[in-house]
Amino acid sequence: MMRLACCTALLFVLRLLVGLPWYQVLPAILIFYLGSGGWNFLDIFAKTVGRDLHAASVLLRVKLNVRRHLREKNTIPKIFAETVHRHGDKTALIFEGTGERWTFRQLDEYSNRVANLLLERGFKEGDVVALFMENRSQYVGIWLGMAKIGVEAALINFNLRLDALVHCVTISNAKAVIFGSELTDAVSEVHSSMGKAVQMFCSGDWDPKRVPQGTECLEPLVAGAPSHLPPRPDHRLFYIYTSGTTGMPKAAIVVHSRYYRMAALVYYGFRMTSDDVLYDCLPLYHSAGMCFNLRMSWSVSSKIVQYIGEICRYLLNQPVRDTERQHRVRMALGNGLRQSIWEEFMNRFNIPQIAEFYGATECNCSLGNFDNKMGACGFNSQILPFIYPIRLVRVDEETMELIRGPDGVCIPCKPGEPGQLVGRIIQNDPLRRFDGYVSQTATNKKIAHSVFKKGDSAYLSGDVLIMDKYGHMYFKDRTGDTFRWKGENVSTTEVEGTLSRLLDMKDVVVYGVEVPGAEGKAGMAAIADPSHSTNLEKFVKDMEKALPPYARPVFLRFLPEVNKTGTFKFQKTELRRDSFDPSAVSDRLYFLDSSKGRYVQLDEELYRSILSGKCKL
């Protein structure tokens, strides 16, 4: 009787709050009532109804706002102009690395100058300009200026070098590259591979002797450009690149409505206010970094800080200081904070709420930990499952191949079962659409059919999660072709190809191994080298040019040959199990000693030092 009363009450709340018609709400409530069991239902209902109704109201609010912006043809620059009109003298950006403080009006004028400069140089709506620089206030002003005239910014990871850097510039069809002077060497290495038609602009310290031939200094050009508002086209906003989890980085398309949706879901979901100041220590080529203001140190005026899991572990490894609890931070916002250090991080730094979220730039199945549940990256409602069409489905964790039932439809996971997170694609729904990548081939690989029901389409997240009975989702590291290290996803396929090329096409297998006390999994490469011919000194120098720091293998294992399956795929299971323990491995093992900049022989003493945390990775 109590279950029926609760279901009836929930029906009325949904009808009034969410506005769903009776014929959609009633069947779902009845199905849940009939399929639920007594006290178990009451327990789930009591502990999740507040959370779920908040989430439902957030989704409704975001959907209505996004639809309004689409109906009124509002772009991010147009929305920004309204903010300038209301709060022109309010601080927009703070960059304590240089002591800069930009108001919304100053940011508006700077971005106008960038836009007018590009117009004068012949750039037009639909053109692409690659942005390759480290964090600074100008970064925001440059991409905003591009957006004001419909020029699309390709936001490139400043850790990339050589082939990966050229790939990201060329795949976007960029007509120009704006790079920071701190990355001059990286640009000079690949300038000849970009083609003479690509214009080059350098921002920052100007040294004409170091920059590639034909490069222009950006600052005087921007200063001399008009500051009036240019015409307002409506086009794609920018490209954000994936970490290369299935090969080279892919350029994810971010349209104006997606940018607003990402920001609004976080803003409303975690109950932010216009008075909040956010400390962003993430790179601005990262989707999370693009949504927030710039701060470069802890400050008593900050209220919300951003993180990735690696940053939290790094802070915990620092000596305790009295000042670390002297702040007004009320929330830490980010992803990748593991349950093993979650409580310690909150207690040590006196942070009341961890606002963990999950979601790739391009995905349509983002999650948010709205109720501060320890270890969870978000949730899916168990009493309102029809509100947000996402699901965990059974998958072969090694290959990430979907497991289907006799009817050909994917099999939903039960609580406690690991599965791949998927989101139903509904292109006319601003919260459910999937805009994909510049490459149609890459887009197609992220879409599966007959997932929720026969004939439908769904986005494949590529990540394995586990859900408890209350709907809380917990991240599970993949064992397939990707692992996470230093806060970045590392593609084993990409690294294997790069290392094999550097080692004259030797067989190379790359996989992640766990290291006690370290966040994520450290990269390890097993290399077939029966003749002991590898020159490690040359290998390190070549690798530093070809791979970003997080993708370089921490451990090496040299063996006579690498075992393969009958279909010529590398066998990684035994290699992962052996890990880097010299007592379990008779092959030669090496460790990348970052303090020495070279690989050193891994013996029992060094092994124990790594396990104890004395030897830093």
Coordinates of C-alpha atoms in Angstrom, one line a residue:
M1 CA 0.0 0.0 0.0
M2 CA 2.9 2.3 0.9
R3 CA 4.5 1.6 -2.5
L4 CA 1.3 2.6 -4.3
A5 CA 1.0 5.8 -2.3
C6 CA 4.6 6.7 -3.1
C7 CA 4.1 6.0 -6.8
T8 CA 0.9 8.0 -6.9
A9 CA 2.7 11.0 -5.2
L10 CA 5.5 10.7 -7.6
L11 CA 3.1 10.7 -10.5
F12 CA 1.6 14.0 -9.5
V13 CA 5.0 15.6 -8.9
L14 CA 6.2 14.6 -12.3
R15 CA 3.0 15.8 -13.9
L16 CA 3.3 19.2 -12.3
L17 CA 7.0 19.7 -12.3
V18 CA 8.3 18.1 -15.4
G19 CA 5.1 18.5 -17.5
L20 CA 5.1 15.0 -18.9
P21 CA 1.7 13.8 -20.1
W22 CA -0.2 11.1 -18.1
Y23 CA 0.2 8.5 -20.8
Q24 CA 4.0 8.7 -20.6
V25 CA 4.3 8.9 -16.8
L26 CA 1.7 6.4 -15.7
P27 CA 3.0 3.3 -17.5
A28 CA 6.5 3.8 -16.2
I29 CA 5.3 4.3 -12.6
L30 CA 3.2 1.2 -12.8
I31 CA 5.9 -0.9 -14.3
F32 CA 8.3 0.2 -11.6
Y33 CA 5.7 -0.4 -8.9
L34 CA 5.0 -3.9 -10.1
G35 CA 8.6 -4.8 -10.6
S36 CA 9.9 -3.3 -7.4
G37 CA 9.9 -5.2 -4.1
G38 CA 8.4 -3.7 -0.9
W39 CA 11.0 -2.2 1.4
N40 CA 13.6 -2.2 -1.3
F41 CA 11.5 0.2 -3.3
L42 CA 10.9 2.4 -0.3
D43 CA 14.6 2.5 0.5
I44 CA 15.5 3.5 -3.1
F45 CA 12.6 6.0 -3.3
A46 CA 13.4 7.7 0.0
K47 CA 17.2 8.0 -0.8
T48 CA 16.9 9.2 -4.4
V49 CA 13.7 11.1 -5.0
G50 CA 15.1 14.4 -4.0
R51 CA 18.2 13.9 -6.1
D52 CA 16.2 12.7 -9.1
L53 CA 13.7 15.5 -9.0
H54 CA 16.5 18.0 -8.8
A55 CA 18.1 16.4 -11.8
A56 CA 14.8 16.3 -13.7
S57 CA 14.3 20.0 -13.1
V58 CA 17.8 20.7 -14.2
L59 CA 17.3 18.8 -17.5
L60 CA 14.1 20.6 -18.1
R61 CA 15.6 24.0 -17.4
V62 CA 18.6 23.3 -19.6
K63 CA 16.4 21.9 -22.4
L64 CA 14.1 24.9 -22.4
N65 CA 16.9 27.4 -22.3
V66 CA 18.8 25.6 -25.2
R67 CA 15.6 25.5 -27.2
R68 CA 15.0 29.2 -26.6
H69 CA 18.6 30.0 -27.7
L70 CA 18.1 27.9 -30.8
R71 CA 14.8 29.5 -31.6
E72 CA 16.2 33.0 -31.1
K73 CA 19.3 32.0 -33.0
N74 CA 21.5 33.1 -30.1
T75 CA 25.2 32.3 -30.4
I76 CA 27.8 32.3 -27.7
P77 CA 29.1 35.7 -28.8
K78 CA 25.5 37.1 -28.7
I79 CA 25.0 35.6 -25.2
F80 CA 28.4 37.1 -24.2
A81 CA 27.3 40.5 -25.5
E82 CA 24.3 40.4 -23.2
T83 CA 26.6 39.7 -20.2
V84 CA 28.9 42.6 -21.2
H85 CA 25.8 44.9 -21.3
R86 CA 24.8 43.8 -17.8
H87 CA 28.1 43.3 -16.2
G88 CA 30.7 45.2 -18.3
D89 CA 32.9 46.3 -15.4
K90 CA 32.7 43.0 -13.5
T91 CA 35.9 40.9 -13.6
A92 CA 35.8 38.1 -16.2
L93 CA 39.3 36.7 -16.1
I94 CA 42.0 36.7 -13.5
F95 CA 45.4 35.4 -14.5
E96 CA 47.6 35.6 -11.5
G97 CA 50.7 34.3 -13.4
T98 CA 51.0 37.8 -14.8
G99 CA 48.8 39.7 -12.4
E100 CA 46.2 40.4 -15.2
R101 CA 42.6 41.1 -14.5
W102 CA 40.3 41.5 -17.5
T103 CA 36.7 42.8 -17.2
F104 CA 34.0 41.6 -19.5
R105 CA 34.3 44.9 -21.4
Q106 CA 38.0 44.5 -21.9
L107 CA 37.6 40.9 -23.0
D108 CA 34.9 42.1 -25.4
E109 CA 37.1 44.8 -26.9
Y110 CA 40.1 42.4 -27.3
S111 CA 38.0 39.7 -29.0
N112 CA 36.5 42.4 -31.3
R113 CA 40.0 43.4 -32.4
V114 CA 41.0 39.7 -33.0
A115 CA 37.8 39.3 -35.1
N116 CA 38.4 42.4 -37.2
L117 CA 42.1 41.5 -37.7
L118 CA 41.1 38.1 -39.1
L119 CA 38.5 39.8 -41.4
E120 CA 41.1 42.2 -42.7
R121 CA 43.3 39.2 -43.5
G122 CA 40.6 37.6 -45.5
F123 CA 39.3 34.9 -43.1
K124 CA 35.6 34.3 -43.4
E125 CA 32.8 32.2 -41.9
G126 CA 33.6 28.5 -41.9
D127 CA 37.4 28.9 -42.0
V128 CA 39.5 27.2 -39.3
V129 CA 42.4 28.6 -37.3
A130 CA 44.4 26.4 -35.0
L131 CA 45.1 27.7 -31.5
F132 CA 48.2 26.2 -30.0
M133 CA 49.3 27.9 -26.8
E134 CA 49.4 27.4 -23.0
N135 CA 46.9 29.0 -20.7
R136 CA 46.6 32.8 -20.7
S137 CA 43.9 35.4 -20.8
Q138 CA 44.5 36.0 -24.5
Y139 CA 43.6 32.4 -25.3
V140 CA 39.9 33.1 -24.3
G141 CA 39.9 36.4 -26.2
I142 CA 41.3 34.8 -29.4
W143 CA 38.8 32.0 -29.7
L144 CA 36.0 34.3 -28.7
G145 CA 37.1 36.7 -31.5
M146 CA 37.1 33.9 -34.0
A147 CA 33.6 32.9 -32.9
K148 CA 32.3 36.4 -33.5
I149 CA 33.0 36.1 -37.2
G150 CA 32.3 32.4 -37.6
V151 CA 35.9 31.3 -37.8
E152 CA 36.2 28.0 -36.1
A153 CA 39.0 27.5 -33.6
A154 CA 40.9 24.2 -33.5
L155 CA 42.0 23.9 -29.9
I156 CA 45.2 21.8 -29.9
N157 CA 46.8 20.1 -26.9
F158 CA 50.0 21.9 -26.2
N159 CA 51.7 18.7 -25.3
L160 CA 51.6 17.4 -28.8
R161 CA 54.6 17.2 -31.0
L162 CA 55.6 16.1 -34.6
D163 CA 53.2 13.7 -36.3
A164 CA 50.3 14.2 -33.8
L165 CA 50.7 18.0 -34.0
V166 CA 50.7 18.0 -37.8
H167 CA 47.7 15.6 -37.8
C168 CA 45.6 17.9 -35.6
V169 CA 46.3 21.0 -37.7
T170 CA 45.8 19.3 -41.1
I171 CA 42.6 17.2 -40.1
S172 CA 40.9 20.5 -39.2
N173 CA 41.9 22.1 -42.6
A174 CA 43.3 25.1 -40.6
K175 CA 44.3 28.1 -42.8
A176 CA 46.4 29.6 -40.0
V177 CA 48.1 28.7 -36.7
I178 CA 48.2 31.0 -33.7
F179 CA 50.8 29.7 -31.3
G180 CA 52.3 30.8 -28.0
S181 CA 56.0 31.8 -28.1
E182 CA 56.6 29.1 -25.4
L183 CA 55.8 26.5 -28.1
T184 CA 58.0 28.0 -30.9
D185 CA 60.4 25.0 -31.0
A186 CA 57.5 22.6 -31.4
V187 CA 56.0 24.6 -34.3
S188 CA 59.4 25.0 -35.9
E189 CA 59.9 21.3 -36.0
V190 CA 56.8 20.7 -38.1
H191 CA 56.4 24.0 -40.0
S192 CA 57.6 22.6 -43.3
S193 CA 55.0 19.8 -43.0
M194 CA 52.0 22.2 -42.7
G195 CA 52.3 23.7 -46.1
K196 CA 53.2 27.3 -47.2
A197 CA 49.5 28.3 -47.4
V198 CA 49.1 28.1 -43.6
Q199 CA 49.6 31.5 -42.1
M200 CA 51.6 31.7 -38.8
F201 CA 51.0 34.1 -35.9
C202 CA 53.0 34.1 -32.7
S203 CA 51.6 35.4 -29.4
G204 CA 53.9 36.3 -26.5
D205 CA 57.6 37.1 -26.3
W206 CA 58.7 37.9 -29.9
D207 CA 62.0 36.7 -31.2
P208 CA 62.0 36.9 -35.1
K209 CA 65.2 34.7 -35.2
R210 CA 63.5 31.7 -33.6
V211 CA 60.1 31.7 -35.2
P212 CA 59.4 29.9 -38.5
Q213 CA 59.9 32.1 -41.6
G214 CA 56.9 34.2 -42.5
T215 CA 55.5 34.2 -38.9
E216 CA 54.0 37.5 -37.7
C217 CA 53.8 38.9 -34.2
L218 CA 50.2 38.9 -33.1
E219 CA 50.1 41.5 -30.4
P220 CA 50.8 44.7 -32.5
L221 CA 48.4 43.4 -35.2
V222 CA 45.6 43.0 -32.6
A223 CA 46.4 46.4 -31.0
G224 CA 46.1 48.1 -34.4
A225 CA 42.8 46.5 -35.4
P226 CA 39.4 48.2 -34.9
S227 CA 37.5 47.5 -31.6
H228 CA 34.0 47.8 -33.0
L229 CA 31.7 44.7 -33.0
P230 CA 32.0 42.8 -36.3
P231 CA 29.0 41.1 -38.0
R232 CA 27.5 38.0 -36.2
P233 CA 27.3 34.8 -38.2
D234 CA 26.1 31.6 -36.8
H235 CA 28.4 28.7 -37.4
R236 CA 30.3 25.9 -35.6
L237 CA 32.0 27.3 -32.5
F238 CA 35.3 25.3 -32.3
Y239 CA 36.9 21.9 -32.4
I240 CA 38.1 20.2 -29.3
Y241 CA 40.4 17.2 -29.8
T242 CA 40.0 13.9 -28.1
S243 CA 43.0 12.4 -26.2
G244 CA 43.5 9.8 -29.0
T245 CA 41.9 6.9 -27.3
T246 CA 41.4 5.0 -30.5
G247 CA 44.3 6.3 -32.6
M248 CA 45.3 9.8 -33.5
P249 CA 43.2 12.6 -31.7
K250 CA 39.8 13.3 -33.3
A251 CA 38.4 16.8 -33.8
A252 CA 35.1 16.8 -31.9
I253 CA 32.6 19.4 -33.3
V254 CA 31.3 21.8 -30.7
V255 CA 28.4 24.0 -31.9
H256 CA 27.0 26.9 -29.9
S257 CA 24.2 25.0 -28.4
R258 CA 26.5 22.2 -27.1
Y259 CA 28.8 24.8 -25.5
Y260 CA 25.8 26.3 -23.7
R261 CA 24.4 22.9 -22.7
M262 CA 27.7 21.8 -21.2
A263 CA 28.1 24.9 -19.1
A264 CA 24.4 25.0 -18.1
L265 CA 24.3 21.4 -17.0
V266 CA 27.2 22.0 -14.6
Y267 CA 26.0 25.4 -13.5
Y268 CA 22.4 24.4 -12.6
G269 CA 23.2 20.8 -11.7
F270 CA 25.7 21.8 -9.0
R271 CA 23.7 24.9 -7.9
M272 CA 26.3 27.5 -8.8
T273 CA 25.6 31.2 -8.6
S274 CA 26.8 34.3 -10.4
D275 CA 28.9 35.3 -7.4
D276 CA 31.0 32.1 -7.7
V277 CA 34.6 32.5 -8.8
L278 CA 36.2 29.4 -10.3
Y279 CA 39.9 28.4 -10.2
D280 CA 40.8 26.7 -13.4
C281 CA 44.1 24.8 -13.4
L282 CA 43.1 22.8 -16.5
P283 CA 44.4 23.5 -20.0
L284 CA 42.1 25.6 -22.1
Y285 CA 42.2 23.2 -25.0
H286 CA 40.3 20.9 -22.6
S287 CA 36.5 21.2 -22.8
A288 CA 36.2 21.6 -19.0
G289 CA 38.8 24.3 -19.0
M290 CA 37.0 26.3 -21.7
C291 CA 33.9 26.9 -19.5
F292 CA 35.6 28.6 -16.6
N293 CA 37.7 31.6 -15.5
L294 CA 41.5 31.6 -15.2
R295 CA 43.2 31.5 -11.8
M296 CA 46.7 30.3 -11.2
S297 CA 46.9 29.8 -7.4
W298 CA 44.7 29.2 -4.4
S299 CA 42.9 32.3 -3.2
V300 CA 40.7 33.1 -0.2
S301 CA 38.2 34.7 -2.7
S302 CA 37.8 31.4 -4.7
K303 CA 34.7 29.4 -4.0
I304 CA 34.9 26.6 -6.6
V305 CA 38.1 24.9 -7.8
Q306 CA 38.5 22.5 -10.7
Y307 CA 40.5 19.3 -10.7
I308 CA 41.3 16.1 -12.4
G309 CA 42.1 13.1 -10.3
E310 CA 45.9 13.4 -10.8
I311 CA 45.9 16.9 -9.4
C312 CA 44.2 15.8 -6.2
R313 CA 46.7 13.0 -5.6
Y314 CA 49.5 15.4 -6.3
L315 CA 48.2 17.8 -3.7
L316 CA 47.9 15.0 -1.1
N317 CA 51.5 14.1 -1.7
Q318 CA 52.7 17.6 -0.7
P319 CA 53.8 18.5 2.8
V320 CA 50.9 19.6 5.1
R321 CA 50.6 23.3 5.5
D322 CA 48.5 25.3 7.9
T323 CA 47.3 27.6 5.1
E324 CA 45.8 24.8 3.0
R325 CA 42.5 24.9 5.1
Q326 CA 42.4 28.7 5.1
H327 CA 40.1 29.3 2.2
R328 CA 36.4 29.7 1.2
V329 CA 36.3 26.9 -1.2
R330 CA 32.9 25.2 -1.0
M331 CA 33.2 22.8 -3.9
A332 CA 35.8 21.0 -6.0
L333 CA 34.5 20.4 -9.6
G334 CA 36.1 17.9 -12.0
N335 CA 36.5 14.2 -12.9
G336 CA 38.8 11.3 -12.1
L337 CA 38.9 11.5 -8.3
R338 CA 39.2 8.0 -7.2
Q339 CA 37.4 6.6 -4.1
S340 CA 40.6 5.6 -2.5
I341 CA 41.6 9.3 -1.9
W342 CA 38.2 10.9 -2.0
E343 CA 37.6 11.2 1.7
E344 CA 41.2 12.1 2.5
F345 CA 41.1 14.9 0.0
M346 CA 37.9 16.4 1.4
N347 CA 39.0 16.2 5.0
R348 CA 42.6 17.4 4.5
F349 CA 41.7 20.5 2.5
N350 CA 38.3 21.1 4.2
I351 CA 36.2 20.9 1.0
P352 CA 32.5 20.2 1.8
Q353 CA 31.4 19.0 -1.7
I354 CA 33.0 17.0 -4.5
A355 CA 31.2 17.8 -7.7
E356 CA 32.5 14.9 -9.8
F357 CA 31.1 14.5 -13.3
Y358 CA 31.5 12.3 -16.3
G359 CA 31.3 13.1 -20.0
A360 CA 33.4 13.5 -23.1
T361 CA 33.2 16.8 -25.1
E362 CA 31.2 15.1 -27.8
C363 CA 29.1 12.7 -25.8
N364 CA 25.3 12.8 -25.1
C365 CA 25.4 10.8 -21.9
S366 CA 27.0 13.1 -19.3
L367 CA 26.7 12.3 -15.6
G368 CA 26.9 14.4 -12.5
N369 CA 27.4 13.5 -8.8
F370 CA 24.7 16.0 -7.6
D371 CA 24.3 14.4 -4.1
N372 CA 28.0 14.3 -3.1
K373 CA 28.1 10.5 -3.1
M374 CA 31.6 9.3 -2.3
G375 CA 33.4 7.7 -5.3
A376 CA 30.5 8.2 -7.8
C377 CA 31.0 10.0 -11.1
G378 CA 27.2 10.5 -11.4
F379 CA 23.9 8.6 -11.4
N380 CA 21.0 7.5 -13.4
S381 CA 17.6 7.5 -11.8
Q382 CA 16.0 4.2 -10.8
I383 CA 12.6 5.7 -10.2
L384 CA 12.6 8.0 -13.2
P385 CA 14.6 6.0 -15.8
F386 CA 12.6 7.5 -18.8
I387 CA 13.7 11.0 -18.0
Y388 CA 17.3 10.6 -19.2
P389 CA 17.8 7.9 -21.8
I390 CA 21.2 6.5 -20.9
R391 CA 22.1 2.9 -19.9
L392 CA 24.9 0.5 -19.0
V393 CA 24.9 -2.4 -21.5
R394 CA 26.9 -5.6 -21.3
V395 CA 30.2 -5.5 -23.2
D396 CA 33.4 -7.6 -23.7
E397 CA 35.7 -5.5 -21.6
E398 CA 38.8 -6.6 -23.6
T399 CA 37.4 -5.7 -27.1
M400 CA 34.6 -3.4 -26.0
E401 CA 32.3 -5.3 -28.3
L402 CA 28.6 -5.0 -27.4
I403 CA 26.9 -8.2 -26.1
R404 CA 23.4 -8.6 -27.6
G405 CA 20.4 -10.8 -26.8
P406 CA 18.6 -13.2 -29.1
D407 CA 16.6 -10.2 -30.5
G408 CA 19.8 -8.4 -31.5
V409 CA 19.3 -5.6 -28.9
C410 CA 21.9 -4.8 -26.3
I411 CA 21.5 -6.4 -22.8
P412 CA 21.1 -3.9 -20.0
C413 CA 23.3 -4.4 -17.0
K414 CA 22.0 -5.1 -13.5
P415 CA 23.3 -3.3 -10.5
G416 CA 26.8 -4.4 -9.8
E417 CA 27.5 -5.6 -13.4
P418 CA 30.1 -3.6 -15.3
G419 CA 29.0 -2.3 -18.7
Q420 CA 29.6 0.3 -21.3
L421 CA 27.7 3.6 -20.9
V422 CA 25.6 4.5 -23.9
G423 CA 23.2 7.4 -24.7
R424 CA 20.3 7.2 -27.1
I425 CA 20.7 9.6 -30.0
I426 CA 17.8 11.9 -30.8
Q427 CA 19.1 14.5 -33.3
N428 CA 16.2 16.9 -32.8
D429 CA 16.6 16.9 -29.0
P430 CA 19.3 19.4 -27.9
L431 CA 20.3 17.2 -25.0
R432 CA 20.4 13.9 -26.9
R433 CA 22.0 14.9 -30.3
F434 CA 25.4 13.7 -31.3
D435 CA 27.4 16.2 -33.5
G436 CA 30.3 13.9 -34.0
Y437 CA 33.7 14.7 -35.4
V438 CA 35.2 16.3 -38.5
S439 CA 35.9 12.8 -39.8
Q440 CA 32.7 11.0 -40.7
T441 CA 34.5 7.7 -40.3
A442 CA 35.4 8.6 -36.7
T443 CA 31.8 9.6 -36.1
N444 CA 30.4 6.3 -37.4
K445 CA 32.7 4.3 -35.1
K446 CA 31.0 6.0 -32.0
I447 CA 27.5 5.1 -33.1
A448 CA 25.8 1.7 -32.5
H449 CA 22.3 0.6 -33.6
S450 CA 19.6 -1.5 -31.9
V451 CA 20.9 -0.6 -28.5
F452 CA 17.8 0.4 -26.4
K453 CA 15.4 -1.1 -29.0
K454 CA 15.4 -2.5 -32.5
G455 CA 16.5 0.1 -35.1
D456 CA 17.6 2.9 -32.8
S457 CA 20.9 4.7 -32.6
A458 CA 23.1 5.3 -29.5
Y459 CA 26.4 7.0 -28.7
L460 CA 29.2 4.7 -27.4
S461 CA 31.1 6.2 -24.6
G462 CA 33.9 3.7 -24.7
D463 CA 34.1 3.6 -20.9
V464 CA 33.1 0.8 -18.5
L465 CA 31.1 1.8 -15.4
I466 CA 29.3 0.0 -12.6
M467 CA 26.0 1.1 -11.1
D468 CA 24.7 0.4 -7.6
K469 CA 21.0 -0.2 -6.7
Y470 CA 20.5 3.5 -6.1
G471 CA 21.7 4.4 -9.6
H472 CA 25.1 5.8 -8.6
M473 CA 27.7 5.2 -11.3
Y474 CA 31.3 4.3 -10.6
F475 CA 34.1 4.5 -13.1
K476 CA 35.9 1.2 -13.9
D477 CA 39.3 1.4 -15.7
R478 CA 39.2 -0.3 -19.1
T479 CA 41.4 -3.2 -19.8
G480 CA 41.3 -2.9 -23.6
D481 CA 43.0 -0.4 -25.8
T482 CA 43.0 2.6 -23.4
F483 CA 44.3 3.4 -20.0
R484 CA 44.4 6.7 -18.0
W485 CA 47.7 8.2 -16.8
K486 CA 48.5 11.7 -15.5
G487 CA 44.9 12.7 -16.0
E488 CA 44.9 11.8 -19.7
N489 CA 43.6 8.9 -21.8
V490 CA 46.4 7.0 -23.4
S491 CA 45.7 5.1 -26.6
T492 CA 47.7 1.9 -26.7
T493 CA 47.1 1.7 -30.4
E494 CA 48.6 5.1 -31.0
V495 CA 51.6 4.6 -28.8
E496 CA 52.3 1.1 -30.2
G497 CA 52.5 2.6 -33.7
T498 CA 54.7 5.4 -32.7
L499 CA 57.2 3.2 -30.7
S500 CA 57.3 0.6 -33.4
R501 CA 58.3 3.3 -35.9
L502 CA 60.9 4.7 -33.6
L503 CA 62.3 1.2 -33.1
D504 CA 62.5 0.3 -36.8
M505 CA 59.2 -1.6 -36.9
K506 CA 59.9 -4.0 -34.0
D507 CA 56.8 -5.6 -32.4
V508 CA 55.7 -3.5 -29.5
V509 CA 52.8 -4.1 -27.1
V510 CA 51.6 -1.2 -24.8
Y511 CA 49.4 -1.6 -21.8
G512 CA 48.6 0.0 -18.4
V513 CA 49.9 -1.4 -15.1
E514 CA 48.8 -0.4 -11.6
V515 CA 51.4 1.2 -9.3
P516 CA 50.4 1.5 -5.6
G517 CA 49.7 5.1 -4.6
A518 CA 49.5 6.3 -8.2
E519 CA 46.4 7.6 -10.0
G520 CA 45.4 5.6 -13.0
K521 CA 47.7 3.1 -14.7
A522 CA 51.3 3.7 -15.8
G523 CA 52.3 2.9 -19.3
M524 CA 54.4 -0.2 -20.0
A525 CA 55.8 -1.4 -23.3
A526 CA 56.8 -4.9 -24.1
I527 CA 59.3 -4.9 -27.0
A528 CA 60.5 -7.8 -29.1
D529 CA 64.3 -7.4 -29.2
P530 CA 66.0 -10.8 -29.4
S531 CA 69.3 -9.3 -30.6
H532 CA 69.5 -6.7 -27.8
S533 CA 69.9 -4.0 -30.4
T534 CA 67.8 -1.2 -29.0
N535 CA 69.7 2.0 -28.3
L536 CA 67.9 3.3 -25.2
E537 CA 69.5 6.7 -25.2
K538 CA 68.5 7.4 -28.8
F539 CA 65.1 5.9 -28.1
V540 CA 64.4 8.3 -25.2
K541 CA 65.4 11.3 -27.3
D542 CA 63.2 10.3 -30.2
M543 CA 60.3 9.4 -27.9
E544 CA 60.4 12.9 -26.3
K545 CA 59.8 14.4 -29.6
A546 CA 57.1 12.1 -30.7
L547 CA 55.0 11.5 -27.6
P548 CA 53.5 13.8 -24.9
P549 CA 54.9 13.1 -21.4
Y550 CA 51.7 11.2 -20.2
A551 CA 52.0 8.8 -23.2
R552 CA 55.6 7.8 -22.7
P553 CA 56.0 4.3 -21.2
V554 CA 57.1 4.4 -17.6
F555 CA 58.3 0.8 -17.8
L556 CA 59.9 -1.3 -20.6
R557 CA 60.1 -5.0 -21.0
F558 CA 62.4 -6.5 -23.6
L559 CA 61.7 -10.1 -24.6
P560 CA 62.6 -12.4 -27.5
E561 CA 59.2 -12.2 -29.1
V562 CA 55.7 -11.0 -28.4
N563 CA 53.0 -13.7 -28.3
K564 CA 50.1 -13.3 -30.7
T565 CA 46.7 -14.8 -31.1
G566 CA 45.5 -16.9 -34.0
T567 CA 44.3 -13.7 -35.6
F568 CA 47.6 -12.0 -35.1
K569 CA 46.5 -9.8 -32.2
F570 CA 49.0 -9.2 -29.4
Q571 CA 48.2 -11.1 -26.2
K572 CA 48.2 -8.6 -23.3
T573 CA 46.6 -10.5 -20.5
E574 CA 49.7 -12.3 -19.3
L575 CA 51.8 -9.2 -19.7
R576 CA 49.5 -7.2 -17.5
R577 CA 49.5 -9.9 -14.9
D578 CA 53.3 -10.0 -14.8
S579 CA 53.4 -6.2 -14.5
F580 CA 56.9 -4.8 -13.7
D581 CA 57.9 -7.2 -10.9
P582 CA 61.5 -8.3 -11.5
S583 CA 60.9 -11.4 -9.4
A584 CA 58.1 -12.6 -11.7
V585 CA 59.7 -11.6 -15.0
S586 CA 62.9 -13.0 -16.3
D587 CA 63.1 -10.6 -19.2
R588 CA 65.0 -7.3 -19.0
L589 CA 63.0 -4.5 -17.3
Y590 CA 63.6 -0.8 -17.3
F591 CA 62.2 2.2 -15.5
L592 CA 61.9 5.8 -16.9
D593 CA 63.7 7.8 -14.3
S594 CA 62.4 11.3 -14.9
S595 CA 65.0 12.9 -12.7
K596 CA 67.8 11.5 -14.9
G597 CA 65.9 11.7 -18.2
R598 CA 66.7 8.1 -19.1
Y599 CA 65.7 4.5 -18.7
V600 CA 67.5 2.6 -15.9
Q601 CA 67.6 -1.1 -15.2
L602 CA 64.7 -2.2 -12.9
D603 CA 66.0 -4.4 -10.1
E604 CA 64.5 -5.6 -6.8
E605 CA 65.8 -2.6 -4.9
L606 CA 64.3 -0.1 -7.3
Y607 CA 61.1 -2.1 -7.5
R608 CA 60.6 -1.8 -3.7
S609 CA 61.4 1.9 -3.9
I610 CA 58.7 2.4 -6.5
L611 CA 56.1 0.4 -4.5
S612 CA 56.9 2.4 -1.3
G613 CA 56.5 5.7 -3.1
K614 CA 60.1 6.8 -2.4
C615 CA 60.8 6.8 -6.2
K616 CA 58.5 9.2 -7.8
L617 CA 56.9 8.4 -11.2

